[in-house]
Coordinates of C-alpha atoms in Angstrom, one line a residue:
M835 CA 0.0 0.0 0.0
Q836 CA 1.3 3.4 -0.9
L837 CA 1.0 6.3 1.6
H838 CA 1.0 10.0 0.7
S839 CA 2.3 12.5 3.2
S840 CA 1.8 16.1 3.4
G841 CA 2.5 19.1 5.7
S842 CA -1.3 19.7 6.3
C843 CA -4.1 17.4 6.6
T844 CA -6.4 20.0 5.2
N845 CA -4.7 19.4 1.8
L846 CA -5.2 15.7 1.9
H847 CA -8.1 13.6 1.1
F848 CA -11.0 14.0 3.3
A849 CA -11.1 10.5 4.9
R850 CA -10.0 7.0 4.4
Q851 CA -7.1 8.9 2.5
A852 CA -4.5 5.9 2.9
S853 CA -6.7 3.5 1.0
P854 CA -5.6 2.5 -2.4
C855 CA -9.1 2.4 -3.5
R856 CA -9.6 5.9 -2.0
L857 CA -6.4 7.1 -3.9
R858 CA -7.8 6.0 -7.2
H859 CA -10.7 8.3 -6.9
G860 CA -9.0 11.1 -5.0
N861 CA -6.7 12.7 -7.7
W862 CA -8.5 16.1 -7.8
L863 CA -7.2 19.5 -8.3
R864 CA -6.1 20.9 -5.1
P865 CA -6.4 24.5 -4.0
G866 CA -3.4 26.6 -5.1
R867 CA -2.3 24.3 -8.1
D868 CA -2.3 25.5 -11.6
C869 CA -4.8 23.5 -13.6
R870 CA -3.0 24.0 -16.8
R871 CA 0.4 22.7 -15.3
D872 CA -1.3 19.7 -13.7
S873 CA -3.7 18.6 -16.5
G874 CA -2.3 20.3 -19.7
G875 CA -5.2 22.6 -19.8
C876 CA -8.1 23.6 -17.7
P877 CA -11.1 21.1 -17.2
S878 CA -13.3 23.6 -18.9
A879 CA -10.8 24.7 -21.4
H880 CA -12.9 23.4 -24.3
D881 CA -15.4 26.2 -23.8
G882 CA -12.9 28.8 -23.0
R883 CA -13.8 29.4 -19.4
V884 CA -11.4 29.4 -16.5
P885 CA -12.6 27.7 -13.3
A886 CA -13.3 30.1 -10.6
E887 CA -11.3 28.2 -8.0
T888 CA -8.1 28.6 -10.0
D889 CA -8.8 32.1 -11.2
I890 CA -6.3 34.6 -9.7
R891 CA -9.0 37.0 -9.1
Y892 CA -10.4 34.7 -6.4
R893 CA -7.1 34.3 -4.6
R894 CA -7.5 35.1 -0.9
A895 CA -5.4 34.6 2.2
D896 CA -6.0 31.4 4.4
F897 CA -6.1 32.4 7.9
S898 CA -7.2 29.0 9.2
E899 CA -3.8 27.6 10.3
V900 CA -2.8 30.8 12.1
H901 CA -6.1 31.3 13.9
S902 CA -6.3 27.6 14.8
F903 CA -2.7 27.7 16.1
E904 CA -3.5 30.6 18.3
A905 CA -6.5 29.1 19.8
R906 CA -4.6 25.8 20.3
Q907 CA -1.9 27.8 22.2
A908 CA -4.4 29.5 24.4
F909 CA -5.9 26.1 25.2
V910 CA -2.6 24.5 26.1
R911 CA -1.4 27.5 28.2
N912 CA -4.8 27.1 30.1
I913 CA -4.4 23.4 30.8
A914 CA -0.8 23.8 31.8
H915 CA -2.1 25.5 35.0
G916 CA -3.3 22.1 36.2
E917 CA -6.7 21.0 37.5
A918 CA -7.0 23.6 40.0
G919 CA -5.9 26.5 37.9
I920 CA -7.7 25.6 34.6
N921 CA -10.4 28.0 33.3
L922 CA -12.9 25.6 31.9
A923 CA -15.0 28.1 30.1
D924 CA -12.1 29.6 28.3
A925 CA -10.9 26.0 27.5
A926 CA -14.3 25.3 25.9
F927 CA -14.2 28.6 24.0
Q928 CA -10.7 27.9 22.6
I929 CA -11.9 24.3 21.3
A930 CA -14.8 26.2 19.5
A931 CA -12.4 29.0 18.2
E932 CA -9.9 26.3 16.8
D933 CA -12.6 24.3 15.0
D934 CA -14.2 27.4 13.6
A935 CA -10.9 28.5 12.2
L936 CA -10.2 25.0 10.7
V937 CA -13.4 24.9 8.8
S938 CA -14.3 28.6 8.2
H939 CA -11.0 29.9 6.7
S940 CA -12.4 33.3 8.0
S941 CA -10.1 36.2 8.4
V942 CA -12.0 37.0 11.5
K943 CA -11.6 34.9 14.6
L944 CA -14.4 33.5 16.7
P945 CA -15.3 36.4 19.1
V946 CA -14.7 34.5 22.2
Q947 CA -14.6 37.6 24.4
Q948 CA -18.1 38.6 23.2
Y949 CA -19.4 35.3 24.2
A950 CA -17.7 35.5 27.5
K951 CA -19.5 38.8 28.2
R952 CA -22.8 37.0 27.7
M953 CA -21.9 34.9 30.7
Q954 CA -20.8 37.9 32.7
R955 CA -24.1 39.6 32.0
M956 CA -26.0 36.6 33.2
A957 CA -23.9 36.5 36.5
E958 CA -24.7 40.3 36.9
D959 CA -28.4 39.8 36.3
I960 CA -28.6 37.1 38.9
A961 CA -26.6 39.3 41.4
R962 CA -28.6 42.4 40.7
N963 CA -32.0 41.2 40.1
K964 CA -32.3 37.8 41.9
L965 CA -29.9 37.6 44.8
S966 CA -30.3 41.3 45.8
H967 CA -33.8 40.7 46.9
M968 CA -33.1 37.8 49.2
P969 CA -33.0 38.4 52.9
S970 CA -29.5 39.0 54.5
V971 CA -26.3 39.4 52.7
G972 CA -23.2 37.7 52.0
S973 CA -22.3 34.5 53.9
D974 CA -25.6 34.8 55.9
R975 CA -27.5 33.8 52.7
D976 CA -28.8 30.3 52.8
P977 CA -26.5 28.5 50.3
E978 CA -29.1 26.0 49.2
A979 CA -31.5 28.9 48.4
V980 CA -28.9 30.8 46.5
L981 CA -28.2 27.7 44.3
Q982 CA -31.8 27.1 43.7
V983 CA -32.0 30.7 42.4
V984 CA -29.1 30.0 40.1
Q985 CA -30.5 26.8 38.8
D986 CA -33.9 28.4 38.3
Y987 CA -32.3 31.3 36.4
L988 CA -30.3 29.1 34.0
Y989 CA -32.7 26.2 33.4
T990 CA -36.2 27.9 34.0
E991 CA -35.9 31.5 33.0
Q992 CA -33.0 31.3 30.4
K993 CA -34.3 27.8 29.3
F994 CA -30.9 26.0 28.9
Q995 CA -31.6 22.3 28.3
L996 CA -30.2 19.1 27.4
P997 CA -30.7 17.8 23.8
V998 CA -32.9 14.7 23.3
T999 CA -29.9 12.6 22.7
N1000 CA -27.6 14.2 25.4
L1001 CA -24.7 11.8 26.0
S1002 CA -24.8 10.3 22.5
G1003 CA -27.2 9.8 19.7
V1004 CA -25.5 6.6 18.5
P1005 CA -27.4 3.6 19.3
E1006 CA -25.8 1.4 22.0
H1007 CA -24.4 -2.0 21.2
T1008 CA -24.2 -1.4 17.5
R1009 CA -22.0 -0.2 14.7
V1010 CA -22.8 2.7 12.5
D1011 CA -21.0 3.7 9.4
H1012 CA -21.1 7.5 10.1
P1013 CA -21.3 8.5 13.8
G1014 CA -21.7 12.2 12.7
V1015 CA -25.2 11.3 11.3
W1016 CA -26.3 10.6 14.9
E1017 CA -24.4 13.4 16.7
N1018 CA -24.9 17.2 16.5
A1019 CA -21.5 18.7 17.3
K1020 CA -23.1 22.1 17.8
H1021 CA -24.4 20.9 21.3
A1022 CA -20.7 20.4 22.4
Y1023 CA -19.6 24.0 21.8
L1024 CA -20.2 26.5 24.6
H1025 CA -20.7 29.4 22.2
E1026 CA -23.5 27.5 20.3
T1027 CA -25.1 26.5 23.7
L1028 CA -25.3 30.1 24.7
I1029 CA -27.1 30.8 21.4
S1030 CA -29.5 27.8 21.1
K1031 CA -30.0 27.3 24.9
K1032 CA -29.3 23.6 24.2
G1033 CA -26.0 21.7 25.1
I1034 CA -24.8 18.3 26.4
A1035 CA -24.5 18.0 30.1
A1036 CA -20.7 18.6 30.1
V1037 CA -21.3 22.0 28.4
L1038 CA -23.9 22.9 30.9
A1039 CA -21.5 22.0 33.7
V1040 CA -18.9 24.4 32.3
L1041 CA -21.6 27.1 31.9
Q1042 CA -22.9 26.8 35.4
A1043 CA -19.6 26.6 37.1
D1044 CA -18.4 29.6 35.3
V1045 CA -21.5 31.7 36.1
L1046 CA -21.1 30.8 39.8
Q1047 CA -17.5 31.7 39.8
R1048 CA -18.4 35.1 38.3
L1049 CA -21.0 35.5 41.1
M1050 CA -18.1 34.9 43.6
K1051 CA -16.0 37.6 41.9
L1052 CA -19.0 39.9 42.2
G1053 CA -19.2 39.3 45.9
A1054 CA -22.6 37.9 45.5
V1055 CA -21.7 34.5 46.8
E1056 CA -19.4 33.8 49.7
F1057 CA -19.6 30.1 49.9
V1058 CA -17.9 27.6 47.8
V1059 CA -19.5 24.7 45.7
R1060 CA -18.3 22.2 43.1
T1061 CA -20.1 21.1 40.2
D1062 CA -20.8 17.4 40.3
C1063 CA -19.7 15.8 37.0
S1064 CA -20.1 12.1 37.9
D1065 CA -23.1 11.5 35.7
F1066 CA -23.2 13.2 32.2
T1067 CA -26.7 11.8 31.5
R1068 CA -28.5 14.7 33.5
I1069 CA -28.1 18.3 34.2
P1070 CA -25.1 18.8 36.5
R1071 CA -25.8 19.6 40.1
F1072 CA -24.0 21.9 42.6
V1073 CA -22.5 20.3 45.7
I1074 CA -21.7 22.7 48.7
L1075 CA -18.3 22.4 50.2
P1076 CA -18.9 22.9 53.9
G1077 CA -16.5 25.3 55.8
M1078 CA -15.1 26.8 52.7
T1079 CA -15.4 30.4 51.8
R1080 CA -14.7 32.5 48.7
R1081 CA -11.3 33.9 50.2
M1082 CA -10.0 30.4 50.5
I1083 CA -10.0 29.8 46.8
T1084 CA -9.0 33.3 45.7
K1085 CA -5.6 33.4 44.2
P1086 CA -3.3 36.5 44.6
D1087 CA -4.2 37.8 41.3
G1088 CA -8.0 37.8 42.1
S1089 CA -8.8 34.9 40.0
L1090 CA -10.5 31.8 41.6
L1091 CA -9.3 28.2 41.8
N1092 CA -11.3 25.7 39.8
T1093 CA -14.0 23.7 41.5
C1094 CA -15.3 21.8 38.6
T1095 CA -13.5 18.8 37.3
S1096 CA -11.6 18.9 33.9
D1097 CA -13.7 15.6 33.1
A1098 CA -16.2 18.2 31.6
I1099 CA -13.7 19.4 29.0
I1100 CA -12.7 15.6 28.3
Q1101 CA -16.3 14.7 27.8
I1102 CA -16.8 17.6 25.3
L1103 CA -13.7 16.6 23.3
R1104 CA -14.9 13.0 23.2
F1105 CA -18.3 14.0 21.9
L1106 CA -16.5 16.0 19.2
K1107 CA -14.2 13.3 18.3
K1108 CA -17.2 11.0 17.7
A1109 CA -19.1 13.6 15.8
Y1110 CA -16.3 14.3 13.4
W1111 CA -15.0 10.8 13.2
P1112 CA -14.8 9.9 9.4
F1113 CA -14.9 6.1 9.9
A1114 CA -17.4 3.6 11.3
W1115 CA -18.0 3.7 15.1
D1116 CA -18.6 0.7 17.3
S1117 CA -20.5 1.2 20.5
S1118 CA -20.9 -2.6 21.2
Q1119 CA -19.4 -2.2 24.6
G1120 CA -22.0 0.5 25.6
L1121 CA -21.9 4.2 26.0
A1122 CA -20.3 4.0 29.5
A1123 CA -17.2 2.2 28.3
D1124 CA -17.2 4.2 25.1
S1125 CA -17.2 7.7 26.9
R1126 CA -14.2 6.3 29.1
G1127 CA -12.1 5.5 26.0
L1128 CA -11.9 1.8 27.1
G1129 CA -11.4 -1.2 24.9
I1130 CA -11.4 -1.5 21.1
G1131 CA -15.0 0.0 21.0
G1132 CA -15.3 3.4 19.2
G1133 CA -13.7 4.2 15.9
F1134 CA -10.2 2.9 16.2
A1135 CA -10.7 -0.7 14.8
D1136 CA -12.5 0.5 11.6
A1137 CA -10.0 3.3 11.0
A1138 CA -7.0 0.9 11.5
K1139 CA -8.5 -1.6 9.0
V1140 CA -9.2 1.0 6.4
A1141 CA -5.4 2.0 6.8
L1142 CA -4.2 -1.6 6.5
E1143 CA -6.6 -3.1 3.9
G1144 CA -8.2 -0.2 2.1
E1145 CA -11.7 1.0 1.8
A1146 CA -13.7 -1.3 -0.5
D1147 CA -17.1 0.2 -0.2
A1148 CA -17.8 2.5 -3.2
A1149 CA -20.7 4.2 -1.4
M1150 CA -18.6 5.1 1.6
Q1151 CA -15.9 6.7 -0.8
A1152 CA -18.7 8.8 -2.7
I1153 CA -20.1 10.0 0.7
A1154 CA -16.5 11.1 1.9
R1155 CA -15.7 12.9 -1.4
T1156 CA -18.9 14.9 -1.2
A1157 CA -18.4 15.9 2.4
K1158 CA -14.8 16.9 1.7
H1159 CA -16.0 19.0 -1.1
R1160 CA -18.6 20.9 1.1
L1161 CA -16.3 21.3 4.1
E1162 CA -13.4 22.7 2.0
R1163 CA -15.8 25.4 1.2
G1164 CA -16.8 26.2 4.7
I1165 CA -20.2 24.6 4.4
W1166 CA -21.1 23.0 7.9
T1167 CA -24.5 21.6 6.8
S1168 CA -23.4 18.0 6.3
P1169 CA -20.6 17.0 8.5
G1170 CA -22.3 13.5 9.1
A1171 CA -19.6 11.8 7.1
G1172 CA -17.0 13.1 9.4
D1173 CA -14.2 15.8 9.2
L1174 CA -10.7 14.5 9.4
R1175 CA -9.3 18.0 10.5
R1176 CA -11.6 18.5 13.4
A1177 CA -11.3 14.8 14.5
K1178 CA -7.6 15.1 14.5
A1179 CA -7.8 18.4 16.6
A1180 CA -10.1 16.7 19.1
C1181 CA -7.8 13.8 19.5
E1182 CA -4.8 15.9 19.9
R1183 CA -6.4 18.0 22.7
L1184 CA -7.6 14.8 24.3
V1185 CA -4.1 13.6 24.4
L1186 CA -2.9 16.9 25.9
I1187 CA -5.4 16.9 28.7
A1188 CA -5.9 13.3 29.3
G1189 CA -3.3 11.3 27.6
E1190 CA -1.7 10.1 30.9
E1191 CA -4.8 9.0 32.3
F1192 CA -6.4 7.4 29.2
P1193 CA -3.5 6.0 26.9
A1194 CA -6.2 4.9 24.4
E1195 CA -6.5 8.5 23.4
R1196 CA -3.1 8.2 22.0
R1197 CA -4.0 5.1 20.1
D1198 CA -6.9 7.1 18.4
L1199 CA -4.7 10.0 17.5
A1200 CA -2.1 7.9 16.0
V1201 CA -4.5 6.3 13.5
I1202 CA -5.9 9.7 12.7
L1203 CA -2.3 10.9 12.1
L1204 CA -1.7 8.1 9.8
H1205 CA -4.7 9.0 7.6
C1206 CA -3.5 12.5 7.6
G1207 CA -0.1 11.5 6.3
F1208 CA 1.8 12.5 9.4
L1209 CA 3.7 9.2 9.5
S1210 CA 6.5 10.0 12.0
Q1211 CA 4.1 11.5 14.5
A1212 CA 1.8 8.4 14.2
Y1213 CA 4.7 6.1 14.7
A1214 CA 5.8 8.2 17.9
E1215 CA 2.2 7.9 19.4
L1216 CA 1.7 4.2 18.5
R1217 CA 5.0 3.3 20.3
A1218 CA 4.1 5.5 23.4
Y1219 CA 0.8 3.7 23.5
A1220 CA 2.1 0.3 22.9
A1221 CA 4.3 0.8 26.0
T1222 CA 1.5 1.4 28.4
E1223 CA -0.2 -1.2 30.6
V1224 CA -3.6 -0.4 28.9
A1225 CA -2.1 -1.5 25.6
Q1226 CA -0.5 -4.6 27.1
S1227 CA -3.8 -5.9 28.6
A1228 CA -5.7 -5.1 25.5
S1229 CA -7.6 -7.6 23.6
A1230 CA -5.7 -9.9 21.0
E1231 CA -7.6 -8.2 18.1
E1232 CA -6.4 -4.7 19.1
K1233 CA -2.9 -5.9 19.9
E1234 CA -2.7 -7.3 16.5
L1235 CA -4.0 -4.1 14.8
V1236 CA -1.6 -1.9 16.7
R1237 CA 1.2 -4.3 15.8
R1238 CA 0.4 -4.2 12.0
L1239 CA 0.0 -0.3 12.3
I1240 CA 3.5 0.1 13.8
A1241 CA 5.0 -2.3 11.2
L1242 CA 3.4 -0.2 8.4
V1243 CA 4.2 3.1 9.6
Q1244 CA 7.8 2.2 10.6
Q1245 CA 8.5 1.3 7.0
E1246 CA 7.0 4.7 5.7
S1247 CA 8.2 7.1 8.3
D1248 CA 11.9 7.3 7.5
V1249 CA 11.3 9.7 4.8
Q1250 CA 10.1 12.2 7.4
P1251 CA 11.9 13.8 10.5
K1252 CA 11.7 11.9 13.7
A1253 CA 8.9 13.1 16.0
E1254 CA 8.3 12.7 19.7
P1255 CA 4.8 11.9 21.3
L1256 CA 2.6 15.0 21.9
T1257 CA 2.9 16.5 25.3
V1258 CA 1.9 19.8 26.7
K1259 CA 5.5 20.9 26.8
S1260 CA 6.0 20.2 23.2
A1261 CA 2.8 21.9 22.3
L1262 CA 3.8 25.0 24.1
T1263 CA 7.2 25.2 22.2
A1264 CA 5.4 24.5 18.8
E1265 CA 6.5 26.7 16.0
A1266 CA 3.8 29.2 14.7
P1267 CA 2.7 28.6 11.1
S1268 CA 3.2 31.2 8.4
M1269 CA 0.3 32.6 6.5
D1270 CA -0.2 31.6 2.9
T1271 CA -1.3 34.5 1.1
D1272 CA -1.3 32.9 -2.3
R1273 CA -3.5 29.9 -1.6
M1274 CA -6.5 29.4 -3.9
I1275 CA -9.3 28.6 -1.3
P1276 CA -12.4 26.8 -2.9
L1277 CA -15.4 29.0 -3.2
T1278 CA -18.6 28.4 -1.2
W1279 CA -20.6 27.8 -4.3

């Protein structure tokens, strides 16, 4: 099998790129290439017309790599503060900002600060119009009554709610060709939840934890609570921490320590990984094991088999080509067939925030990197995963797939510079990409 590598997975085939069958159908004209040089003449040269996507009049700068890199750096700097220092709302916003940059190619960043101001206005509204009317002030307020006011405001007055599918729309104990058909990725973005008032439980946990922290900063709440994230199948609950006050968790710079677990961010990223996964998804072990990244369930097995054996289903190839065509043009309406770029981004962020605790996230990242053509990075992640206890205690089927992938990538990775497994430290020292002002970005029509 022949693998093709490139410096950016956005310039590669949309999904199943490593498949020989896929490559036979994937020799399209890529943005920025001269159609006359590539094909001896434009595809429409017979009628004298020049394709709009190769016409220099439509040349525009591609900001996607620069903006996505800046969002990733902000995310990594945030999680580098550790569990107590992480700002969950900002982490959730940067996840959305990176994904928006990857697919929109917009010269304007996602206005993260404007969405954060919405949350600040909600906190101010609660403090001014709800809590100020309660008897007594400060620490004398009944904590249970205060929390009930906050819950009523968010879920009754503002009407925030869970989607019908919540944890996952993929049926349990089954295999689906396209998990994105069953999942709505918008429910996992904090800014989209602020707009639609609908989001998965992990996003609502981040939202309510941030609103309560803002109330503490305003001096409207003196006691400390944590957000219970033990069950993502329901609206998260507040749990009062007896004996603790706002001053105990206030840092010298005025910011507050995090009292909501980063499991909420992990759950958000796993939801996005599934929603954008461009291969079949297996939920045979149930959603509980699936959400924890355990076993061979999920998308790894199918992605590995496609890399090793190729995609033989012509229908799957046609669907992937159509989805690639639309997503290259910034059209979000049909991500059901998956998006290799955003699946890769979700996998990388999962490794950064939970790679040590859940080594299987490196396994999933490795197979996505392989399909993107980043062979050296895939080899480094596979070897790092294979050395863990989780890998050594895996099923015989998974061990065989990992062994075959390592053998395959090892043969092909010599042509690329050696890479190290992804870590927070390596991400912080990553080199910023340069902007390509001459790239021909496909038009949206």
